[in-house]
Tab-separated table of C-alpha atoms in Angstrom:
chain	number	residue	atom	x	y	z
L	54	MET	CA	57.881	15.068	71.608
L	55	THR	CA	59.343	12.214	74.021
L	56	GLU	CA	56.534	9.709	72.985
L	57	ARG	CA	55.287	8.044	69.851
L	58	ILE	CA	51.242	6.414	69.911
L	59	THR	CA	49.925	5.164	66.879
L	60	ARG	CA	46.100	6.858	67.487
L	61	VAL	CA	44.484	9.219	70.085
L	62	ASP	CA	40.588	8.424	69.948
L	63	ARG	CA	38.288	12.048	69.236
L	64	PRO	CA	35.098	10.253	71.673
L	65	SER	CA	32.382	13.373	70.275
L	66	TYR	CA	32.561	11.441	66.151
L	67	GLN	CA	32.637	7.911	68.241
L	68	GLU	CA	29.165	8.701	70.460
L	69	LEU	CA	28.116	10.817	67.444
L	70	LEU	CA	29.041	7.701	64.671
L	71	GLU	CA	27.430	5.294	67.534
L	72	SER	CA	24.014	7.490	67.487
L	73	LEU	CA	23.804	6.837	64.050
L	74	ARG	CA	24.633	2.769	63.683
L	75	ASP	CA	22.426	0.345	62.523
L	76	THR	CA	20.040	3.612	61.227
L	77	PRO	CA	19.839	2.470	56.902
L	78	GLN	CA	21.521	5.669	56.004
L	79	ILE	CA	25.000	5.314	54.920
L	80	LYS	CA	27.486	7.116	56.637
L	81	VAL	CA	29.706	9.783	54.709
L	82	LEU	CA	32.557	11.252	56.585
L	83	GLN	CA	33.733	14.122	54.987
L	84	GLY	CA	36.318	17.128	55.672
L	85	VAL	CA	39.399	18.481	54.327
L	86	ARG	CA	42.386	16.360	54.244
L	87	ARG	CA	44.038	15.039	56.531
L	88	CYS	CA	41.480	15.853	59.287
L	89	GLY	CA	41.482	12.063	61.001
L	90	LYS	CA	38.812	11.258	58.931
L	91	SER	CA	40.628	7.487	58.506
L	92	THR	CA	41.714	7.728	62.422
L	93	ILE	CA	38.270	7.887	63.501
L	94	LEU	CA	37.185	5.360	61.181
L	95	SER	CA	39.700	3.119	62.671
L	96	ALA	CA	38.878	3.419	66.079
L	97	PHE	CA	34.813	3.027	65.450
L	98	ARG	CA	36.056	-0.696	63.837
L	99	ASP	CA	37.581	-1.380	67.188
L	100	ARG	CA	34.900	0.048	69.491
L	101	LEU	CA	32.836	-1.977	67.008
L	102	VAL	CA	34.782	-5.661	68.262
L	103	ALA	CA	34.813	-4.306	71.707
L	104	GLU	CA	31.445	-4.834	71.819
L	105	GLY	CA	31.279	-8.230	70.231
L	106	VAL	CA	30.599	-7.932	66.888
L	107	PRO	CA	32.232	-10.958	65.728
L	108	GLU	CA	35.611	-9.967	63.718
L	109	ARG	CA	33.843	-11.810	60.522
L	110	ASN	CA	30.922	-9.458	60.652
L	111	ILE	CA	33.563	-6.318	59.992
L	112	PHE	CA	34.687	-5.283	56.662
L	113	PHE	CA	37.826	-2.883	56.743
L	114	LYS	CA	39.179	-1.778	53.967
L	115	ARG	CA	41.565	1.224	53.418
L	116	LEU	CA	41.966	1.809	49.958
L	117	ASP	CA	45.046	3.664	49.480
L	118	GLU	CA	47.500	2.199	52.392
L	119	PHE	CA	50.471	1.149	51.085
L	120	GLY	CA	51.626	-2.837	50.709
L	121	LEU	CA	48.349	-4.387	50.340
L	122	PRO	CA	46.843	-5.355	47.134
L	123	LEU	CA	45.618	-2.028	45.032
L	124	VAL	CA	41.418	-3.153	44.382
L	125	THR	CA	41.246	-0.490	41.736
L	126	SER	CA	37.944	-1.814	40.550
L	127	ALA	CA	34.177	-1.889	41.399
L	128	GLU	CA	34.147	-5.443	40.595
L	129	GLU	CA	37.102	-6.492	43.132
L	130	LEU	CA	35.963	-4.921	45.531
L	131	VAL	CA	31.866	-6.617	44.425
L	132	CYS	CA	34.026	-9.959	44.829
L	133	GLU	CA	35.751	-9.219	47.646
L	134	LEU	CA	32.920	-8.220	49.684
L	135	GLU	CA	30.903	-11.545	48.645
L	136	GLU	CA	33.217	-13.768	50.305
L	137	ALA	CA	33.540	-11.748	53.074
L	138	PHE	CA	29.711	-11.995	53.679
L	139	ASP	CA	30.149	-15.488	53.251
L	140	ARG	CA	32.399	-15.574	55.892
L	141	ALA	CA	30.389	-13.586	58.332
L	142	ASP	CA	27.652	-14.720	61.035
L	143	SER	CA	24.263	-14.245	59.446
L	144	HIS	CA	22.610	-14.133	62.142
L	145	THR	CA	24.746	-10.945	63.272
L	146	PRO	CA	24.352	-7.453	61.347
L	147	SER	CA	27.181	-6.658	58.990
L	148	TYR	CA	29.992	-3.870	59.115
L	149	VAL	CA	31.163	-2.229	56.192
L	150	LEU	CA	33.751	0.367	56.342
L	151	LEU	CA	35.526	1.427	53.336
L	152	ASP	CA	38.255	4.293	53.975
L	153	GLU	CA	39.091	6.689	51.021
L	154	ILE	CA	36.459	5.025	48.063
L	155	GLN	CA	37.236	7.146	45.561
L	156	GLU	CA	40.266	4.769	44.562
L	157	VAL	CA	37.426	2.638	42.997
L	158	GLU	CA	36.558	3.278	40.003
L	159	GLY	CA	32.459	2.896	39.847
L	160	TRP	CA	32.520	2.606	43.245
L	161	GLU	CA	29.332	4.904	43.632
L	162	ARG	CA	27.273	1.568	41.823
L	163	VAL	CA	29.333	-0.926	45.134
L	164	VAL	CA	27.849	1.497	48.154
L	165	ARG	CA	24.125	1.948	46.599
L	166	SER	CA	24.194	-1.581	46.291
L	167	LEU	CA	25.362	-2.145	49.775
L	168	HIS	CA	22.436	-0.013	50.291
L	169	THR	CA	20.027	-2.253	49.201
L	170	ARG	CA	21.277	-5.349	51.230
L	171	PRO	CA	19.807	-6.165	54.719
L	172	ALA	CA	21.344	-5.528	58.301
L	173	THR	CA	24.087	-4.463	56.116
L	174	ASP	CA	25.512	-0.968	57.948
L	175	VAL	CA	28.223	0.729	55.982
L	176	TYR	CA	30.536	3.507	56.499
L	177	ILE	CA	32.888	5.153	53.950
L	178	THR	CA	35.628	8.205	53.436
L	179	GLY	CA	36.961	9.539	50.720
L	180	SER	CA	39.220	12.736	49.383
L	181	ASN	CA	37.679	15.709	48.601
L	182	ALA	CA	38.520	15.582	45.249
L	183	HIS	CA	35.595	12.571	44.060
L	184	MET	CA	33.526	12.975	47.257
L	185	LEU	CA	32.475	17.174	47.242
L	186	SER	CA	28.730	17.530	49.284
L	187	SER	CA	27.938	18.497	45.738
L	188	ASP	CA	28.765	14.875	43.554
L	189	LEU	CA	27.325	12.433	46.861
L	190	ALA	CA	23.588	14.177	46.447
L	191	THR	CA	23.668	13.357	42.746
L	192	LEU	CA	25.797	9.878	43.185
L	193	LEU	CA	23.947	8.353	46.141
L	194	SER	CA	20.668	10.629	45.776
L	195	GLY	CA	19.371	10.265	49.903
L	196	ARG	CA	20.242	7.385	50.500
L	197	TYR	CA	23.272	8.832	52.979
L	198	VAL	CA	23.872	11.098	55.845
L	199	SER	CA	27.157	13.244	56.224
L	200	VAL	CA	28.943	13.462	59.351
L	201	PRO	CA	31.268	16.238	59.198
L	202	VAL	CA	34.963	15.905	60.580
L	203	HIS	CA	36.752	18.960	61.305
L	204	PRO	CA	40.098	19.340	62.408
L	205	LEU	CA	40.792	19.128	66.587
L	206	SER	CA	38.786	21.559	68.489
L	207	PHE	CA	41.060	22.974	71.116
L	208	SER	CA	39.865	20.423	74.052
L	209	GLU	CA	40.699	17.592	71.508
L	210	TYR	CA	43.995	19.105	71.498
L	211	LEU	CA	44.510	19.789	74.895
L	212	SER	CA	44.067	15.574	75.194
L	213	PHE	CA	46.169	14.741	71.917
L	214	LEU	CA	49.067	16.996	74.392
L	215	GLU	CA	48.298	14.732	77.370
L	216	ALA	CA	48.646	11.584	75.351
L	217	TYR	CA	51.850	12.127	73.289
L	218	GLY	CA	53.583	13.347	76.675
L	219	GLU	CA	53.533	17.051	75.779
L	220	PRO	CA	50.899	18.855	78.731
L	221	SER	CA	51.040	22.926	79.111
L	222	ALA	CA	49.739	25.367	81.030
L	223	GLU	CA	46.405	25.933	79.592
L	224	ASP	CA	47.462	29.679	77.675
L	225	ALA	CA	50.154	28.819	76.807
L	226	ALA	CA	48.739	25.890	74.365
L	227	PHE	CA	45.818	28.218	73.586
L	228	ALA	CA	48.300	30.221	72.416
L	229	ASP	CA	50.197	27.847	70.578
L	230	TYR	CA	47.184	26.647	68.804
L	231	LEU	CA	45.771	29.889	67.388
L	232	ARG	CA	48.670	30.027	66.005
L	233	PHE	CA	49.771	26.498	64.612
L	234	GLY	CA	46.221	25.443	64.561
L	235	GLY	CA	44.710	21.633	65.282
L	236	MET	CA	45.382	19.070	62.234
L	237	PRO	CA	45.938	16.108	64.013
L	238	GLY	CA	49.085	15.031	61.553
L	239	LEU	CA	51.456	17.553	64.162
L	240	PHE	CA	50.920	15.680	66.551
L	241	ALA	CA	53.038	12.754	64.391
L	242	LEU	CA	56.291	15.377	63.797
L	243	ARG	CA	59.333	14.403	66.351
L	244	GLU	CA	59.668	18.019	67.399
L	245	LEU	CA	56.765	20.544	67.489
L	246	THR	CA	58.892	23.619	65.492
L	247	GLN	CA	57.831	25.829	63.435
L	248	GLU	CA	59.810	24.607	60.980
L	249	GLY	CA	58.339	20.847	61.104
L	250	ILE	CA	55.134	22.882	61.395
L	251	ALA	CA	54.828	24.905	57.752
L	252	ARG	CA	56.174	21.844	55.872
L	253	GLU	CA	53.311	19.356	57.272
L	254	LEU	CA	51.151	22.485	56.804
L	255	SER	CA	52.102	22.888	52.764
L	256	ALA	CA	52.183	19.129	52.333
L	257	ILE	CA	48.982	19.693	53.351
L	258	MET	CA	48.121	22.768	51.224
L	259	ASP	CA	49.221	21.407	48.144
L	260	THR	CA	47.291	18.527	48.559
L	261	VAL	CA	44.217	19.938	48.773
L	262	VAL	CA	44.895	23.308	45.581
L	263	LEU	CA	46.754	20.464	43.281
L	264	ASN	CA	44.240	17.535	43.819
L	265	ASP	CA	40.799	18.518	45.434
L	266	VAL	CA	40.596	21.115	43.699
L	267	ALA	CA	42.801	21.971	40.249
L	268	ARG	CA	42.640	18.327	39.289
L	269	ARG	CA	39.290	17.872	39.518
L	270	LEU	CA	38.449	21.299	38.004
L	271	ASN	CA	40.799	20.450	35.073
L	272	LEU	CA	42.579	24.003	35.933
L	273	ARG	CA	45.462	25.638	34.154
L	274	ASP	CA	46.480	28.805	36.142
L	275	VAL	CA	47.063	26.899	39.178
L	276	ALA	CA	49.757	29.982	40.218
L	277	LEU	CA	45.635	32.000	40.538
L	278	LEU	CA	44.398	29.894	42.529
L	279	GLN	CA	47.425	29.711	44.923
L	280	ARG	CA	47.255	33.727	44.939
L	281	LEU	CA	44.060	33.246	45.510
L	282	LEU	CA	43.798	30.986	48.522
L	283	ALA	CA	46.597	32.891	49.990
L	284	TYR	CA	44.527	35.889	49.876
L	285	LEU	CA	41.995	34.525	51.747
L	286	PHE	CA	43.944	33.059	54.269
L	287	SER	CA	46.230	36.846	54.995
L	288	THR	CA	42.496	38.872	54.819
L	289	SER	CA	40.211	36.066	56.326
L	290	GLY	CA	37.412	38.347	59.009
L	291	ASN	CA	38.329	41.133	56.289
L	292	LEU	CA	34.783	41.545	54.565
L	293	PHE	CA	35.402	40.157	50.641
L	294	SER	CA	34.683	41.770	46.595
L	295	THR	CA	35.332	39.894	44.315
L	296	ASN	CA	35.334	42.891	42.952
L	297	LYS	CA	38.018	44.366	44.059
L	298	VAL	CA	40.612	41.271	43.824
L	299	VAL	CA	39.278	40.887	40.121
L	300	GLY	CA	40.647	44.508	39.777
L	301	ALA	CA	44.154	43.481	41.745
L	302	LEU	CA	44.752	41.342	40.039
L	303	THR	CA	44.410	43.119	36.403
L	304	SER	CA	46.602	46.132	37.558
L	305	MET	CA	49.501	43.878	38.720
L	306	GLY	CA	49.025	41.931	34.682
L	307	ARG	CA	46.929	38.946	35.904
L	308	ARG	CA	43.341	39.039	33.947
L	309	THR	CA	40.605	37.162	34.685
L	310	SER	CA	36.703	37.542	35.329
L	311	SER	CA	34.637	37.379	38.673
L	312	GLU	CA	33.172	34.462	37.470
L	313	THR	CA	36.676	32.476	37.618
L	314	ILE	CA	36.854	33.601	40.516
L	315	ASP	CA	33.979	33.200	41.749
L	316	ASN	CA	33.973	29.763	40.175
L	317	TYR	CA	37.487	28.937	42.478
L	318	ILE	CA	36.389	29.570	45.511
L	319	ASN	CA	33.251	28.141	45.269
L	320	ALA	CA	35.986	25.112	44.394
L	321	LEU	CA	38.187	25.935	47.802
L	322	GLU	CA	34.774	25.742	49.820
L	323	GLN	CA	33.443	22.628	48.761
L	324	ALA	CA	36.955	21.282	49.351
L	325	PHE	CA	36.304	22.423	52.735
L	326	ILE	CA	39.860	24.567	53.042
L	327	VAL	CA	37.293	27.437	53.570
L	328	ARG	CA	33.858	28.642	54.912
L	329	GLU	CA	32.175	31.647	53.773
L	330	ALA	CA	29.886	33.976	56.006
L	331	SER	CA	27.343	36.654	54.170
L	332	GLN	CA	25.780	39.992	54.895
L	333	THR	CA	22.929	39.933	56.764
L	334	GLY	CA	20.227	42.348	57.224
L	335	LEU	CA	19.326	42.850	61.263
L	336	GLN	CA	16.127	44.908	60.581
L	337	GLY	CA	14.393	43.230	57.925
L	338	LYS	CA	15.570	44.289	55.058
L	339	THR	CA	18.054	42.871	52.990
L	340	VAL	CA	21.519	43.726	51.796
L	341	LEU	CA	21.802	44.209	48.280
L	342	ALA	CA	25.255	42.067	46.381
L	343	PRO	CA	25.929	41.211	50.355
L	344	LEU	CA	29.644	41.270	50.603
L	345	ARG	CA	30.978	38.368	52.501
L	346	LYS	CA	33.772	37.088	55.078
L	347	PHE	CA	35.691	33.621	54.707
L	348	TYR	CA	37.439	31.808	57.356
L	349	PRO	CA	39.931	28.908	56.659
L	350	VAL	CA	39.311	25.422	58.451
L	351	ASP	CA	42.297	26.056	60.748
L	352	LEU	CA	44.236	28.720	61.802
L	353	GLY	CA	47.365	26.593	61.065
L	354	LEU	CA	46.811	26.737	57.298
L	355	ARG	CA	45.717	30.103	57.895
L	356	ASN	CA	48.615	31.082	59.447
L	357	LEU	CA	51.261	29.445	57.558
L	358	ALA	CA	50.126	32.190	54.587
L	359	THR	CA	50.968	34.933	56.849
L	360	ARG	CA	54.424	33.317	58.470
L	361	PHE	CA	52.757	32.861	61.255
L	362	ARG	CA	53.384	36.417	61.752
L	363	ALA	CA	53.064	37.356	65.163
L	364	GLY	CA	50.024	40.815	65.610
L	365	ASP	CA	46.634	39.519	64.124
L	366	THR	CA	45.562	37.763	67.034
L	367	GLY	CA	42.216	39.600	67.065
L	368	PHE	CA	41.720	38.027	63.113
L	369	GLN	CA	42.941	35.078	64.557
L	370	LEU	CA	40.365	34.925	67.468
L	371	GLU	CA	37.297	35.053	65.141
L	372	ASN	CA	38.799	32.746	62.744
L	373	LEU	CA	38.909	30.504	66.228
L	374	VAL	CA	35.384	31.028	67.273
L	375	PHE	CA	33.899	31.390	63.981
L	376	ASN	CA	35.145	27.529	63.218
L	377	GLU	CA	33.834	26.368	66.965
L	378	LEU	CA	29.796	27.592	66.046
L	379	ILE	CA	30.293	25.713	63.013
L	380	ARG	CA	31.906	22.752	64.865
L	381	ARG	CA	28.377	23.057	67.202
L	382	GLY	CA	26.174	23.084	64.265
L	383	TYR	CA	25.688	26.564	63.810
L	384	CYS	CA	24.915	28.504	60.794
L	385	ILE	CA	26.551	31.364	60.535
L	386	GLU	CA	25.772	35.057	59.607
L	387	VAL	CA	27.799	38.498	59.578
L	388	GLY	CA	25.204	40.819	60.653
L	389	ALA	CA	25.492	44.501	58.506
L	390	LEU	CA	23.793	47.085	60.500
L	391	ARG	CA	24.330	50.924	60.251
L	392	THR	CA	25.220	51.321	63.707
L	393	GLY	CA	27.832	49.189	63.002
L	394	GLU	CA	28.985	45.155	62.517
L	395	VAL	CA	27.558	42.247	64.347
L	396	ASP	CA	30.962	39.368	64.060
L	397	PHE	CA	28.605	36.483	64.269
L	398	VAL	CA	24.409	35.899	63.617
L	399	ALA	CA	24.699	32.187	64.694
L	400	THR	CA	21.697	29.922	64.313
L	401	ARG	CA	21.303	26.311	64.792
L	402	ALA	CA	16.885	25.273	64.711
L	403	ASP	CA	14.618	27.703	66.272
L	404	GLU	CA	18.434	29.215	67.847
L	405	ARG	CA	19.627	31.761	67.558
L	406	LEU	CA	22.907	33.702	68.898
L	407	TYR	CA	24.712	36.933	67.874
L	408	VAL	CA	28.401	36.776	68.510
L	409	GLN	CA	31.198	40.027	68.693
L	410	VAL	CA	35.269	38.907	69.170
L	411	THR	CA	37.437	40.781	70.359
L	412	GLU	CA	41.099	40.545	72.105
L	413	THR	CA	40.210	42.975	74.865
L	414	MET	CA	37.065	44.982	76.452
L	415	LEU	CA	38.648	46.549	79.018
L	416	GLY	CA	39.181	49.810	77.586
L	417	GLU	CA	36.837	52.381	76.790
L	418	LYS	CA	36.042	52.540	73.371
L	419	THR	CA	36.598	49.265	72.577
L	420	ARG	CA	33.819	48.076	74.928
L	421	GLU	CA	31.469	50.689	73.376
L	422	ARG	CA	32.471	49.867	69.908
L	423	GLU	CA	31.950	46.444	70.297
L	424	LEU	CA	28.683	46.520	72.331
L	425	THR	CA	27.053	49.137	70.175
L	426	PRO	CA	25.837	46.845	67.371
L	427	LEU	CA	24.432	44.589	69.858
L	428	LEU	CA	22.149	46.772	71.434
L	429	ALA	CA	21.401	47.779	68.092
L	430	VAL	CA	19.278	44.138	67.568
L	431	ARG	CA	16.218	44.694	69.381
L	432	ASP	CA	15.242	41.182	69.444
L	433	ALA	CA	15.077	38.697	72.539
L	434	PHE	CA	17.699	36.077	71.316
L	435	PRO	CA	20.660	35.484	73.003
L	436	LYS	CA	24.006	37.764	72.639
L	437	MET	CA	27.849	37.635	73.678
L	438	VAL	CA	31.185	39.228	73.960
L	439	LEU	CA	33.574	36.618	73.720
L	440	THR	CA	37.297	38.265	74.467
L	441	LEU	CA	40.818	36.908	76.378
L	442	ASP	CA	40.163	38.519	79.645
L	443	ARG	CA	39.928	37.688	82.335
L	444	LEU	CA	38.691	40.733	84.281
L	445	GLY	CA	35.012	42.753	83.542
L	446	LEU	CA	33.373	38.950	82.555
L	447	GLY	CA	29.466	39.065	83.588
L	448	VAL	CA	26.084	40.294	81.971
L	449	THR	CA	26.090	43.490	81.458
L	450	GLU	CA	22.894	45.757	82.409
L	451	GLU	CA	21.055	45.657	79.339
L	452	GLY	CA	21.809	41.272	79.330
L	453	ILE	CA	25.024	41.354	77.080
L	454	ARG	CA	27.657	38.039	78.365
L	455	VAL	CA	30.613	39.239	78.099
L	456	ALA	CA	32.958	35.533	78.290
L	457	ASN	CA	36.557	34.451	78.153
L	458	THR	CA	37.164	33.045	75.258
L	459	ILE	CA	39.218	29.713	76.806
L	460	ASP	CA	36.346	29.542	78.693
L	461	TRP	CA	34.121	29.503	76.183
L	462	VAL	CA	35.976	26.399	73.892
L	463	LEU	CA	35.782	24.820	77.018
L	464	GLY	CA	32.448	24.582	77.213
L	465	ARG	CA	33.050	26.386	80.980
L	466	GLY	CA	31.276	29.451	80.052
């Protein structure tokens, strides 16, 4: 890459944090490691200063930053905070921004006490090893609001390319994004080569597996966890059966149980590295023992497991659309029908959207295969097919919208 810059802002997160500013809840930025939480918090601090908040009223501390004095206990952190509050302008709200708060033993007591302090707005991030959603529900019990942070969307990816002086044609950039994903740390590499990207993504994967899952749960069989994760990634988009996985591992001489596999998967989900979509019946009947699909949080991490091999573009597109729907705030299920499967049943409040994803719709058999399940759904909620095609787009006679995936992720269709 031709230019080194320190930060590229992500406006959607700044707008979200601004909308939560000065509300009583503790704001907790959550997401998979290295997805940009610390950078977003730093950008928010700069925005506060730019808008006129006195710097002495902003306590911003990265608790894992090299070269700074270590704050290892709640008592030490409280002392620093009290000194900062003494210096602050008492007529202006104070803002406390704590990055990697889990580095402080007893951090939850500090944060809970800050919640009771008048005119104090609190924002925290932390590694998922200590700050999973289930932990927060116990430790902060209703005092917080979660701010989900995701790897770069394709729109953000294009902004990063431009900022780093590496603009490219939209279709070419999309192909790279589909292959290598959108972890912001990739842009710190001197060159975006496959070897360099693989090393960066492997480091992220190792950190998540070893720190956020294995160490937290005190797992001894890390090899099994790594094998399971690689399996989930390489088969994303396929229906998953715990019993089949147990049987396959047993046949390979790796004895385990369904309970162990489900516990490992639950830990991976809580570390935000995979997300689940369960089957749902669309005709008023409950699906017995529903199967699930799992989708990696980032396409680069997914493709690392397959060594970036070509040939499964359809599954990569499906993963991309799933992540984008999650980013837009939808809850996702897989539609199970007698006549086929609807890739995604996406719900958000009182909205519902049925989505099929396919590489192309130009073949008549493929077109029929993708449209038939949607036509079998009898309600009036919107239905759409996303494809890489540039031809044959628009609305069918039955009211199903066929759109280009790139246009859709960029908000153009």
